Coordinates of C-alpha atoms and ligand atoms in Angstrom, one line a residue:
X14 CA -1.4 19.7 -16.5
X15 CA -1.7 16.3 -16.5
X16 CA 0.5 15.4 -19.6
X17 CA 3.2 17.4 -18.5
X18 CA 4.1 15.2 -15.6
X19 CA 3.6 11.7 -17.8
X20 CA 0.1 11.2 -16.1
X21 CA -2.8 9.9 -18.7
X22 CA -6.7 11.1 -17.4
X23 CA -9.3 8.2 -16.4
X24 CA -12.6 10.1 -16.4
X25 CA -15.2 7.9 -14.0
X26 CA -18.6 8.7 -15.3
X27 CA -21.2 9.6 -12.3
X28 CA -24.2 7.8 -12.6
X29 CA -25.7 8.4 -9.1
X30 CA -25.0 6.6 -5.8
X31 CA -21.7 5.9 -4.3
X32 CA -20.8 4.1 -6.7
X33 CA -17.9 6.5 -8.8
X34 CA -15.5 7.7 -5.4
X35 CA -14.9 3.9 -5.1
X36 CA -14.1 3.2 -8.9
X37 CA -11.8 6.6 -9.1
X38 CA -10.1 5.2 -6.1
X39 CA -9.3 1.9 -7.7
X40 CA -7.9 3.4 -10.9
X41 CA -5.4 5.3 -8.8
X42 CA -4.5 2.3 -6.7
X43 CA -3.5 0.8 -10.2
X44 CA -1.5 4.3 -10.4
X45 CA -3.3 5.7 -13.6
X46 CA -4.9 9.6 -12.2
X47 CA -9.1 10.2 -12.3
X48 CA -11.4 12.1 -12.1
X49 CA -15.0 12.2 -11.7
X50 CA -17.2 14.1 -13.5
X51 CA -20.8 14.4 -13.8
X52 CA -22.9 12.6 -16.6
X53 CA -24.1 16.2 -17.1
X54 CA -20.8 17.4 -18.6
X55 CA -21.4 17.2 -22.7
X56 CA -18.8 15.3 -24.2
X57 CA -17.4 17.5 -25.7
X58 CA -16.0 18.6 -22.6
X59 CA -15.3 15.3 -21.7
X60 CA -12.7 15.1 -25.1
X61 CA -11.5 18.3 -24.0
X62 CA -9.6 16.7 -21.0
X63 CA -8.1 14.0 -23.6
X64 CA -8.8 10.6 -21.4
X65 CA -6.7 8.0 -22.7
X66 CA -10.1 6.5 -21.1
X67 CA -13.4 6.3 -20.0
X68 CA -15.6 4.4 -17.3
X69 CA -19.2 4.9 -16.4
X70 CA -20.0 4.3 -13.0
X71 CA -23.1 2.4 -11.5
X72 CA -26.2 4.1 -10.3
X73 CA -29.7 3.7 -8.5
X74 CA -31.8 3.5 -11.6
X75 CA -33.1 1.2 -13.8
X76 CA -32.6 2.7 -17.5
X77 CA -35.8 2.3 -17.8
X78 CA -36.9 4.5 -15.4
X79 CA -38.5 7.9 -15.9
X80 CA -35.8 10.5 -15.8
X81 CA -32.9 8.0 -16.0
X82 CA -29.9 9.2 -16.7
X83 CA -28.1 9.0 -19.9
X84 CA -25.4 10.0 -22.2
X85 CA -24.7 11.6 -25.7
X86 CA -24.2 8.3 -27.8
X87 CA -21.3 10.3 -29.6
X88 CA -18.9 9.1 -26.7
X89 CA -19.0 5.4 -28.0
X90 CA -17.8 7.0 -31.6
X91 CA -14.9 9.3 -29.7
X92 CA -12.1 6.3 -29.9
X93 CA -11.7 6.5 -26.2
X94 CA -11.6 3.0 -24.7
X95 CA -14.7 2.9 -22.5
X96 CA -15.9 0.6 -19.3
X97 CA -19.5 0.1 -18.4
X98 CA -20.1 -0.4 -15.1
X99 CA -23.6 -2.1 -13.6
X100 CA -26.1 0.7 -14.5
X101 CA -23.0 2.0 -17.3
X102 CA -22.9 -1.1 -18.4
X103 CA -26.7 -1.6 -19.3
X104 CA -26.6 1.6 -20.6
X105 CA -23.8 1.0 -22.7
X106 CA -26.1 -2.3 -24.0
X107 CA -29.1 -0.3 -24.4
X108 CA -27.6 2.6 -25.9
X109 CA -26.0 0.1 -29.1
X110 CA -28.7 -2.3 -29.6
X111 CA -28.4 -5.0 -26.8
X112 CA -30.6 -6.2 -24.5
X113 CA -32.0 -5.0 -21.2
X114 CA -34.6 -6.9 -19.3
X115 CA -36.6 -6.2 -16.3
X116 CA -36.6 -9.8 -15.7
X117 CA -38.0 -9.3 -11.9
X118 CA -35.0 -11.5 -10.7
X119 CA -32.2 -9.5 -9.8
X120 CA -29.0 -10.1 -8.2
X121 CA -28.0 -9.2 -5.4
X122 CA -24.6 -10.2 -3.4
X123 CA -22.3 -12.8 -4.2
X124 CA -22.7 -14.6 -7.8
X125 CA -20.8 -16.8 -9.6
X126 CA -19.3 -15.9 -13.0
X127 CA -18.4 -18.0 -15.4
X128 CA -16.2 -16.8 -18.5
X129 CA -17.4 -17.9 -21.7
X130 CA -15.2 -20.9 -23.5
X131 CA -14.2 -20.5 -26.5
X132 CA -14.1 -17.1 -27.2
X133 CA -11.1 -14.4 -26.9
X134 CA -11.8 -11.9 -24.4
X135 CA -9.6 -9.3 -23.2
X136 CA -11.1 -8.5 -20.2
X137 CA -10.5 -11.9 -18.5
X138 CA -7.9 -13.7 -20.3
X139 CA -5.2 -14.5 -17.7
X140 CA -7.7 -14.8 -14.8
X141 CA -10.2 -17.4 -13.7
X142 CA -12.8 -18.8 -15.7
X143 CA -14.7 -19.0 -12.4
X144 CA -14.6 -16.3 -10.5
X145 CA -17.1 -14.8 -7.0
X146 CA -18.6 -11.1 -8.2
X147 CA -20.1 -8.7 -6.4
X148 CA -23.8 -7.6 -8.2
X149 CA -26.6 -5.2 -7.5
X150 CA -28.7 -4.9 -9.3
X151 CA -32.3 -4.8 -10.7
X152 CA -32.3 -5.1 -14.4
X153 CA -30.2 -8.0 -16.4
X154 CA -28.4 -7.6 -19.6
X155 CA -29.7 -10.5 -21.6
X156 CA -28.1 -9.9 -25.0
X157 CA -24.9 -8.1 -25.5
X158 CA -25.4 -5.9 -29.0
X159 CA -24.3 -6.1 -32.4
X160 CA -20.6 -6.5 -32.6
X161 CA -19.8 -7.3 -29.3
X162 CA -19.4 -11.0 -28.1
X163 CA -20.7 -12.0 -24.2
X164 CA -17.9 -12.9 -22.3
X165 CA -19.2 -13.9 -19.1
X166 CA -22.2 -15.3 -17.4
X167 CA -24.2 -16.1 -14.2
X168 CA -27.3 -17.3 -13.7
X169 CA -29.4 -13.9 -13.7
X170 CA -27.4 -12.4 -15.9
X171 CA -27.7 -13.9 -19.7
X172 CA -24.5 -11.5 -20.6
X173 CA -22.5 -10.3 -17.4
X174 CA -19.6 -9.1 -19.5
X175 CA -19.3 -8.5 -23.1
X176 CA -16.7 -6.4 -25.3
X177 CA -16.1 -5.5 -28.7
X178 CA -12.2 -5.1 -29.1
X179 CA -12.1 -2.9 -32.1
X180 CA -13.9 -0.2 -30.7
X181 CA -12.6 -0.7 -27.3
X182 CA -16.1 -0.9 -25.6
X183 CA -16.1 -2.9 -22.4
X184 CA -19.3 -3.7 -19.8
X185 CA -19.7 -5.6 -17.3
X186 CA -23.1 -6.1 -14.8
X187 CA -20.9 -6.9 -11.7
X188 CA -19.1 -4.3 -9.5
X189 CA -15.1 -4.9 -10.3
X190 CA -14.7 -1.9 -7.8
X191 CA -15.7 -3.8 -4.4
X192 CA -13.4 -5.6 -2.8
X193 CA -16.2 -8.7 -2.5
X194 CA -15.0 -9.0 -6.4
X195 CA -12.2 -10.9 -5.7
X196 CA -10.6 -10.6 -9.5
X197 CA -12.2 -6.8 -9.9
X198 CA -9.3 -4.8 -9.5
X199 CA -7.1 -7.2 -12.0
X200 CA -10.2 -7.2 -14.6
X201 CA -9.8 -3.1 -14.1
X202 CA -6.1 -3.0 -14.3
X203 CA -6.4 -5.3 -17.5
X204 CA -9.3 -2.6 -19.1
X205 CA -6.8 -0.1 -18.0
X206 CA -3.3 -1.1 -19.3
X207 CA -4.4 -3.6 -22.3
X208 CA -6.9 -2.0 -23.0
X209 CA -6.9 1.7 -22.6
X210 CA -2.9 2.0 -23.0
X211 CA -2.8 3.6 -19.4
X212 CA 0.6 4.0 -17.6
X213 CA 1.2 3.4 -14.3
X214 CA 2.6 6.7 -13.5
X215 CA 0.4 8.2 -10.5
X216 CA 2.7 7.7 -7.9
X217 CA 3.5 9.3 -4.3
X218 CA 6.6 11.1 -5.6
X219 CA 5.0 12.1 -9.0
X220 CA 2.5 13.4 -6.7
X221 CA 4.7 15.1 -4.7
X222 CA 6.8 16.4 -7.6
X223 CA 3.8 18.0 -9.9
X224 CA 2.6 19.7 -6.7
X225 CA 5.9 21.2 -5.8
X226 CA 5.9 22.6 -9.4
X227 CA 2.5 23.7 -9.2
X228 CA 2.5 25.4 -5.6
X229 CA 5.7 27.1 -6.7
X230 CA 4.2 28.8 -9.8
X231 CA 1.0 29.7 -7.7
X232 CA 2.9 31.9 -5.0
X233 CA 5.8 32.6 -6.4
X234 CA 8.0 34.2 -3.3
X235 CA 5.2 35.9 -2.0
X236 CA 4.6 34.4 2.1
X237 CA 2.5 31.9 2.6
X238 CA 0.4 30.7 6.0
X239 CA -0.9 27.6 7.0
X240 CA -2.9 27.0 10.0
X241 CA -2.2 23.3 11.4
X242 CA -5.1 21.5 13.2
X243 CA -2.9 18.5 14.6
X244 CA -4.6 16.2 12.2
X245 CA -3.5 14.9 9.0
X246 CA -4.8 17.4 6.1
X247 CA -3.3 20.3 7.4
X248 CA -0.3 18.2 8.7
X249 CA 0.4 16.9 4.5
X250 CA -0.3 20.1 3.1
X251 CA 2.1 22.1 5.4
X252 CA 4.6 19.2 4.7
X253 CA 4.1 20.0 0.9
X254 CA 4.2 23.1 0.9
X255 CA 7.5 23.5 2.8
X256 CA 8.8 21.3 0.4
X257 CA 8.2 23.9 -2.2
X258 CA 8.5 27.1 -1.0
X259 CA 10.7 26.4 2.6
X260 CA 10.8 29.5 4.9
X261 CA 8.3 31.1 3.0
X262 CA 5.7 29.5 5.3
X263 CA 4.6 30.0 8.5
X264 CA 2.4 27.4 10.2
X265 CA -0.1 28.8 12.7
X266 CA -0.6 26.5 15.6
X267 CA -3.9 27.3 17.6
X268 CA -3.1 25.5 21.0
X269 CA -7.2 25.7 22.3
X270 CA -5.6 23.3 25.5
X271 CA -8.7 21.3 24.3
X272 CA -6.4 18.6 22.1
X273 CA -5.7 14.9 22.8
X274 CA -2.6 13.9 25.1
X275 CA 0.8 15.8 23.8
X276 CA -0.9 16.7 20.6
X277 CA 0.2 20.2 20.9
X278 CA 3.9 18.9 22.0
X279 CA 4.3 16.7 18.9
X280 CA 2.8 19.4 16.3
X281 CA 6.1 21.2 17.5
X282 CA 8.5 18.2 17.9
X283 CA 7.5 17.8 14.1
X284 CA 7.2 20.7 12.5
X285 CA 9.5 23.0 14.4
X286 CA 12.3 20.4 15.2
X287 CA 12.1 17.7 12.4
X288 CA 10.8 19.8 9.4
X289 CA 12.2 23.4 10.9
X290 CA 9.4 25.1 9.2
X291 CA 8.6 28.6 11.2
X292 CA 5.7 27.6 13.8
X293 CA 4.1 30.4 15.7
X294 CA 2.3 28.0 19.0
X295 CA 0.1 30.0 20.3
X296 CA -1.1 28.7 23.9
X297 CA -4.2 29.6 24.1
X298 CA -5.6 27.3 27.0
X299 CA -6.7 29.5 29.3
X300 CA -8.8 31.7 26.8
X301 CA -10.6 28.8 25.7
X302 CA -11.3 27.6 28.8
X303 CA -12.7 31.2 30.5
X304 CA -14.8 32.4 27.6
X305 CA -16.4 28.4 28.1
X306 CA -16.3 28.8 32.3
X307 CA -20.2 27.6 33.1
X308 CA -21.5 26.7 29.0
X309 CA -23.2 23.2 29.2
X310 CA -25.0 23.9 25.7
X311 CA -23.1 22.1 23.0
X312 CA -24.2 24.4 19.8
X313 CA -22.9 27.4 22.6
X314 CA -19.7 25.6 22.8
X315 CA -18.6 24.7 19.4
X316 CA -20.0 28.7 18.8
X317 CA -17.8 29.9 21.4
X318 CA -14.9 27.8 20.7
X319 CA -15.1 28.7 16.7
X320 CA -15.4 32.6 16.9
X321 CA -12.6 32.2 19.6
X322 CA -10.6 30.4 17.3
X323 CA -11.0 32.8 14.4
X324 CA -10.4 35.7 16.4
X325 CA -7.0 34.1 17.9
X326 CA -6.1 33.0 14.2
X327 CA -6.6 36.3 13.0
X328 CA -4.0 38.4 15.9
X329 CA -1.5 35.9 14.8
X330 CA -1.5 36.4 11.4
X331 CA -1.6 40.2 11.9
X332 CA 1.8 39.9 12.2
X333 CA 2.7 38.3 8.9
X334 CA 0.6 41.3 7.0
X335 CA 2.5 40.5 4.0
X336 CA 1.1 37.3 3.2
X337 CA -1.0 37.2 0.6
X338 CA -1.6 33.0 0.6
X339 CA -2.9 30.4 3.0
X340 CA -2.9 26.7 2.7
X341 CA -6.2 24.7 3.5
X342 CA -6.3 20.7 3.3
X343 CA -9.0 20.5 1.3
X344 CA -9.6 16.7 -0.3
X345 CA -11.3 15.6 -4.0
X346 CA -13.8 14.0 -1.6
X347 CA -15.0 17.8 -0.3
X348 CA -14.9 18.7 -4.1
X349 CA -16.7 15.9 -5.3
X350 CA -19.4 15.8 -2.4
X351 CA -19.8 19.7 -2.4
X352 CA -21.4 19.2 -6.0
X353 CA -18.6 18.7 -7.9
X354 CA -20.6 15.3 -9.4
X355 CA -23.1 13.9 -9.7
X356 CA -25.6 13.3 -6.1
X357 CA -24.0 16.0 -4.3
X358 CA -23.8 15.6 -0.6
X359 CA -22.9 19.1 1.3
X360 CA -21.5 17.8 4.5
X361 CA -23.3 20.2 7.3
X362 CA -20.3 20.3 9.6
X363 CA -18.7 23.9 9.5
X364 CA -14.6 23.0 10.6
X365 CA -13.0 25.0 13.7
X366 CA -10.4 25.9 11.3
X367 CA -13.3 28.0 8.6
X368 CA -11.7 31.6 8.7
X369 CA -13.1 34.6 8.2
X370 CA -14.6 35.8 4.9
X371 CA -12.8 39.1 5.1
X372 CA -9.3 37.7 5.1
X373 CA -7.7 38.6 1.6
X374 CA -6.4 35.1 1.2
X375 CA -5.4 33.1 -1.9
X376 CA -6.2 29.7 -1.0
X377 CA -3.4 27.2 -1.9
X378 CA -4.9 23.5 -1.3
X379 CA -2.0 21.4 -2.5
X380 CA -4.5 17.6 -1.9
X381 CA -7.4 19.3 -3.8
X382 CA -6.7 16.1 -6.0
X383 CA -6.2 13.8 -3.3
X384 CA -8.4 11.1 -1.7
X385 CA -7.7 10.5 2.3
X386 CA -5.3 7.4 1.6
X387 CA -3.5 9.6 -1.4
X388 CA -2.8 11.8 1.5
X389 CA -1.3 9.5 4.0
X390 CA 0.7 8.1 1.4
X391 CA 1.8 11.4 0.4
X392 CA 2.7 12.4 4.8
X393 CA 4.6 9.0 4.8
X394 CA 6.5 9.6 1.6
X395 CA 7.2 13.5 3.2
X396 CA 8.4 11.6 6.0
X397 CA 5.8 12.9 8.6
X398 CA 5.3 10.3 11.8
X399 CA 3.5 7.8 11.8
X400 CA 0.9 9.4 14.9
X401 CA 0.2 12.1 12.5
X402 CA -0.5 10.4 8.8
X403 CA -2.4 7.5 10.9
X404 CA -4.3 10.0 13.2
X405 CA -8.0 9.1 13.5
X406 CA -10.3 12.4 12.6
X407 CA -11.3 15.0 15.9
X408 CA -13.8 17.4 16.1
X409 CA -12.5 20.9 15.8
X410 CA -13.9 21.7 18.8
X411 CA -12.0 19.1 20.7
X412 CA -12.7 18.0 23.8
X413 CA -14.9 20.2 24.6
X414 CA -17.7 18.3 22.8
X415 CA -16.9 15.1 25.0
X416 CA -17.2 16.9 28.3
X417 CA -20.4 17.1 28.9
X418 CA -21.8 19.9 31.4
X419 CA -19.0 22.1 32.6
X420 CA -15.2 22.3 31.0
X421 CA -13.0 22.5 33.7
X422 CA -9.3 22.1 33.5
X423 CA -9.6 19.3 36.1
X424 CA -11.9 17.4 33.8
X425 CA -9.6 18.5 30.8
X426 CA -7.3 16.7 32.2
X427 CA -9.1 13.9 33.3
X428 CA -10.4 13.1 29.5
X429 CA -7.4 13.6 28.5
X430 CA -5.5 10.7 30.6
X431 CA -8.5 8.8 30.1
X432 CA -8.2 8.9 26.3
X433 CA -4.5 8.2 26.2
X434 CA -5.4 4.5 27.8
X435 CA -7.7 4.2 25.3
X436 CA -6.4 5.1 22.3
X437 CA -2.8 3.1 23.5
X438 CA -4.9 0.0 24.1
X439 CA -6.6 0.0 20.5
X440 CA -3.3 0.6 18.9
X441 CA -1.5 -2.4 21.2
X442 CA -4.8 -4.2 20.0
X443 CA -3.6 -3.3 16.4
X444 CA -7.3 -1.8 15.8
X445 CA -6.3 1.8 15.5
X446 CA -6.2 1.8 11.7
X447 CA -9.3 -0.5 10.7
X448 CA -11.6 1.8 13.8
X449 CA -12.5 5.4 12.4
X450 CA -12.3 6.7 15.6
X451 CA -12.3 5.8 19.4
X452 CA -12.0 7.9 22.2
X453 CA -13.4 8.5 25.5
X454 CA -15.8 10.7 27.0
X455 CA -16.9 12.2 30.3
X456 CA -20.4 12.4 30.9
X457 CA -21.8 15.1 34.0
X458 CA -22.9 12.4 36.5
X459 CA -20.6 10.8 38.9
X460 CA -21.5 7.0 40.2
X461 CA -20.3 4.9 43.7
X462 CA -17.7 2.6 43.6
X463 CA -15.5 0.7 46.0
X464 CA -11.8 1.0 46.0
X465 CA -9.6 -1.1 48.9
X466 CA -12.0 -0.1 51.9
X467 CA -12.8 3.1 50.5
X468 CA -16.2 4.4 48.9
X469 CA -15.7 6.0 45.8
X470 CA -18.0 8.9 44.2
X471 CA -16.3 9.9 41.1
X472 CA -17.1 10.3 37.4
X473 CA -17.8 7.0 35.3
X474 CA -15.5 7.2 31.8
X475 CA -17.8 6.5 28.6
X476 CA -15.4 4.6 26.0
X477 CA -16.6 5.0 22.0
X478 CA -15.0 3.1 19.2
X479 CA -16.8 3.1 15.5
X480 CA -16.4 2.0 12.4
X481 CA -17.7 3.9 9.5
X482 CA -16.3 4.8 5.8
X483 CA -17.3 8.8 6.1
X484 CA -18.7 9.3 9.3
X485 CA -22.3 9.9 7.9
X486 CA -23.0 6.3 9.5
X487 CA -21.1 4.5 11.7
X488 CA -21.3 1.3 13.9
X489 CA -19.9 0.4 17.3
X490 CA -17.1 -1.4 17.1
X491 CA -16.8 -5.3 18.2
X492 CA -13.6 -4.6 20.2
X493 CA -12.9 -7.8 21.9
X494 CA -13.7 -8.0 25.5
X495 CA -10.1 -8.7 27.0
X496 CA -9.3 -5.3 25.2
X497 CA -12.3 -3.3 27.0
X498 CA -11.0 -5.4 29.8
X499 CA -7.8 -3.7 29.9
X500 CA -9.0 -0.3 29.1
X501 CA -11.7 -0.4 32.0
X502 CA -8.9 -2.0 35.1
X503 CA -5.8 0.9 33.3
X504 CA -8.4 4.0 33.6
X505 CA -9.7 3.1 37.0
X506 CA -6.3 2.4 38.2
X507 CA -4.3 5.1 36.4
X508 CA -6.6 7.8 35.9
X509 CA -7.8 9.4 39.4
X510 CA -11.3 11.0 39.0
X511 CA -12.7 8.0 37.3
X512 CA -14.5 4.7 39.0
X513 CA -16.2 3.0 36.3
X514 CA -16.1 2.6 32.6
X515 CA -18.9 1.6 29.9
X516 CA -18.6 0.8 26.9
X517 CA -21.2 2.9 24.0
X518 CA -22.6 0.4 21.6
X519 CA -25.0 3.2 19.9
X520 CA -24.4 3.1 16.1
X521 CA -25.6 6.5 14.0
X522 CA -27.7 6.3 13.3
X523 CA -29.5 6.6 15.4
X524 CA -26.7 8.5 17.7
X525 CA -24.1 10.6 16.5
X526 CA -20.3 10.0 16.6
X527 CA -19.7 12.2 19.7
X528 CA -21.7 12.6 22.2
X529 CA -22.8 16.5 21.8
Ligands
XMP24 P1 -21.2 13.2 14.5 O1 -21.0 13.4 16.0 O2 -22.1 14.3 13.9 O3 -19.7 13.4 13.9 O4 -21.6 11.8 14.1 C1 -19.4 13.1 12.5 C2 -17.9 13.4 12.4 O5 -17.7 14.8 12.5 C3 -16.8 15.1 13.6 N1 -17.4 16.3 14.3 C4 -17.0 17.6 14.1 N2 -15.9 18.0 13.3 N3 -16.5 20.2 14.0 C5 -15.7 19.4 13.3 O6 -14.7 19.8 12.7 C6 -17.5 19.8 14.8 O7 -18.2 20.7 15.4 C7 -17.8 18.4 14.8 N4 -18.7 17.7 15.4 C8 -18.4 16.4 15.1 C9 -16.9 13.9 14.4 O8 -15.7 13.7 15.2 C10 -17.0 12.8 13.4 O9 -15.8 12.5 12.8

């Protein structure tokens, strides 16, 4: 499929860790398409996918380790430019007769690279001859083998980067991948376009363009649903898909009343009155919020909310009996991590939107290729707003798992005011993007305050705000104080129900992101 659109195939090698996402990433920023697969897959298989080239990614091991992985050796003989990467690269040494040492002194941080004088290298001609790495690592690569010349140094590592040009073998002991490697992404690019031959052709509109094509040929004219969550995913693939197939889509909007401020009324500003795609809105507020009248439990809740959901999902589509496809955001991260590669990581958290078994779908999961930036870039090129591609992640459940005790619509709408200051204070701040998510919770206690002359005995407002990279950890943000500042005097003064506001600085873990 690939060639057909002008895209050449990077294959990232998965040696373990979390190392190979990262380096996948980084070859599509330079705009050449990967994919990881695992160091399981023979290579002949491998061929099969014709990658104009190859890197291996780093790992936890130390090759000399019982049970360390490894590779056929016939991929160094398969003229396919390869890359070595930390653990790839001493592999890649080991494998053709260099030298790997436990020298009990490894590296780990910030190091200083020099490039060797005097000798060509393709890798690093054009940048610095001194340049800050990133390393971690154990073992050191002390002689680079037969036929390949060192081309860099630091003072652990004897041979930190070496090539040989007529094979088009390439390793290096430092991480190019990390953004602490200041010069990593131009060695990459150079491995990549000097190298390898790679164009530059994975763009936001080739992306767009092949999937167009490809959603087209899947459905055909058949009817196709696609249930939107308010969030980003299902926001980009309905976008996509209406660019291919129009009014054969209906989007199915699941209103639980349990959404941030005017979520529900911008789902319909943009799909119904910007992208007029067909948008059955079901408001279903009030059934949420009796069959959760008096549940405190949180596992009852999300149980509640996600049968609830299903059920709701399924009357709508009842009425569109003739479709035969729906569209589900899925991302390469859920592929990857659900043991598409190598160190597979099943993510325990079932989604509000998970549908019933029994529905004869075809799925149709137009960012199956896509990593989370890809997909913004992809809403913003579709022309989707800003509040949507940006959005921060939310629990399918909603509010309803930062209500603690009872879910009232008085305290529905008390979050929910709450959590508009908030979140419009962190985006005047400019700290929407860089936090993973901030928000505002209301615990079941309320606290005495003094207003004018008045006592107050109302409910105190918990604000969160982490960082995190995939929400298995995360750490409390350092938001500055004149920012909290403001959030605390707005919610007190603006939101009635709430005299006091305190500030979570839990990181997970040992908490969790929310706080049921
Ligand atoms: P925790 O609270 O476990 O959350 O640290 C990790 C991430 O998952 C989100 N989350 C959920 N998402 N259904 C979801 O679809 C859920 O029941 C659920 N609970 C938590 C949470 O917002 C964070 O991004």
């Amino acid at each position: 499929m690939t060639d057909e659109y002008g895209y050449d195939t990077v294959l990232v090698v998965d040696f373990g860790a979390q190392y190979a996402q990262l380096i996948a990433r980084r070859v599509r920023e330079a705009h050449v398409y990967s994919e990881i697969v695992s160091r399981r897959m023979p290579v002949a298989e491998m061929l099969e996918r014709k990658p104009k080239a190859i890197i291996f990614s780093g790992g936890p091991s130390s090759v000399y380790a019982d049970g360390a992985p490894t590779i056929d050796p016939a991929i160094y003989d398969a003229g396919v430019p390869i890359l070595g990467i930390c653990y790839g690269g001493q592999l890649m040494a080991r494998d053709l007769g260099g030298e790997v040492a436990h020298t009990g002194s490894g590296e780990y941080g910030r190091a200083a690279l020099a490039v060797s004088s005097g000798v060509s290298t393709l890798l690093f001609s054009d940048l610095p001859v001194e340049q800050e790495v990133w390393m971690s690592h154990g073992d050191s690569i002390v002689a680079a083998p037969p036929g390949f010349i060192t081309t860099a140094t630091t003072s652990g590592t004897p041979s930190a980067a070496f090539e040989n040009r007529e094979r088009s073998l390439f390793g290096v002991q430092f991480h190019p991948e990390v953004a602490h490697s200041p010069f990593g992404q131009d060695l990459l690019k150079r491995f990549l376009y000097e190298a390898a031959g790679c164009r530059p052709t994975w763009t936001n509109t080739s992306i767009i363009e092949q999937q167009v094509d490809a959603i087209r040929a899947q459905v055909g004219d058949a009817r196709v649903i696609c249930g939107l969550s308010g969030g980003v995913d299902s926001a980009v693939a309905a976008a996509l898909v209406h660019k291919a197939i129009g009014d054969q889509l209906t989007c199915v909007f699941v209103d639980t009343g349990l959404l941030r401020l005017n979520e529900a009324e911008q789902v319909e500003e943009t799909f119904r009155a910007q992208f007029h795609i067909e948008l059955i809105h079901v408001k279903a507020a009030d059934r949420f919020l009796n069959a959760l009248a008096g549940v405190t439990e949180p596992e009852t809740k999300r149980k509640i909310i996600g049968e609830l959901f299903i059920r709701i999902f399924e009357e709508a589509a009842r009425d569109l009996d003739d479709a035969a496809y729906l569209v589900q955001g899925t991302l390469y991260p859920d592929i990857v991590e659900s043991g598409g590669a190598e160190n597979a990581v099943i993510k325990s958290h079932h989604n509000v939107g998970g549908l019933p078994e029994d529905m004869a779908f075809e799925l149709v999961e137009p960012l199956r290729q896509l990593f989370k930036d890809e997909v913004r870039a992809v809403g913003e090129e579709l022309g989707l707003p800003e509040d949507i591609v940006w959005r921060q992640p939310f629990p399918g459940p909603g509010l309803a798992v930062r209500i603690i005790g009872d879910i009232t619509p008085e305290r529905v709408k008390i979050l929910q005011e709450a959590d508009a200051v908030v979140i419009e204070e962190i985006k005047r701040a400019g700290l929407y993007r860089e936090i993973w998510q901030s928000f505002a919770v209301l615990p079941a206690v309320r606290t005495v305050g003094v207003m004018g002359d008045d006592r107050t005995y109302a409910y105190p407002l918990i604000v969160r705000a982490v960082t995190s990279d995939d929400a298995m950890t995360a750490d409390w943000a350092r938001i500055p104080y004149d920012v909290l500042e403001r959030i605390a005097s707005r919610v007190i003064n603006e939101v009635p129900g709430i005299n006091r506001v305190a500030y979570d600085i839990t990181s997970k873990p040992p908490g969790t992101i929310e706080w049921e």
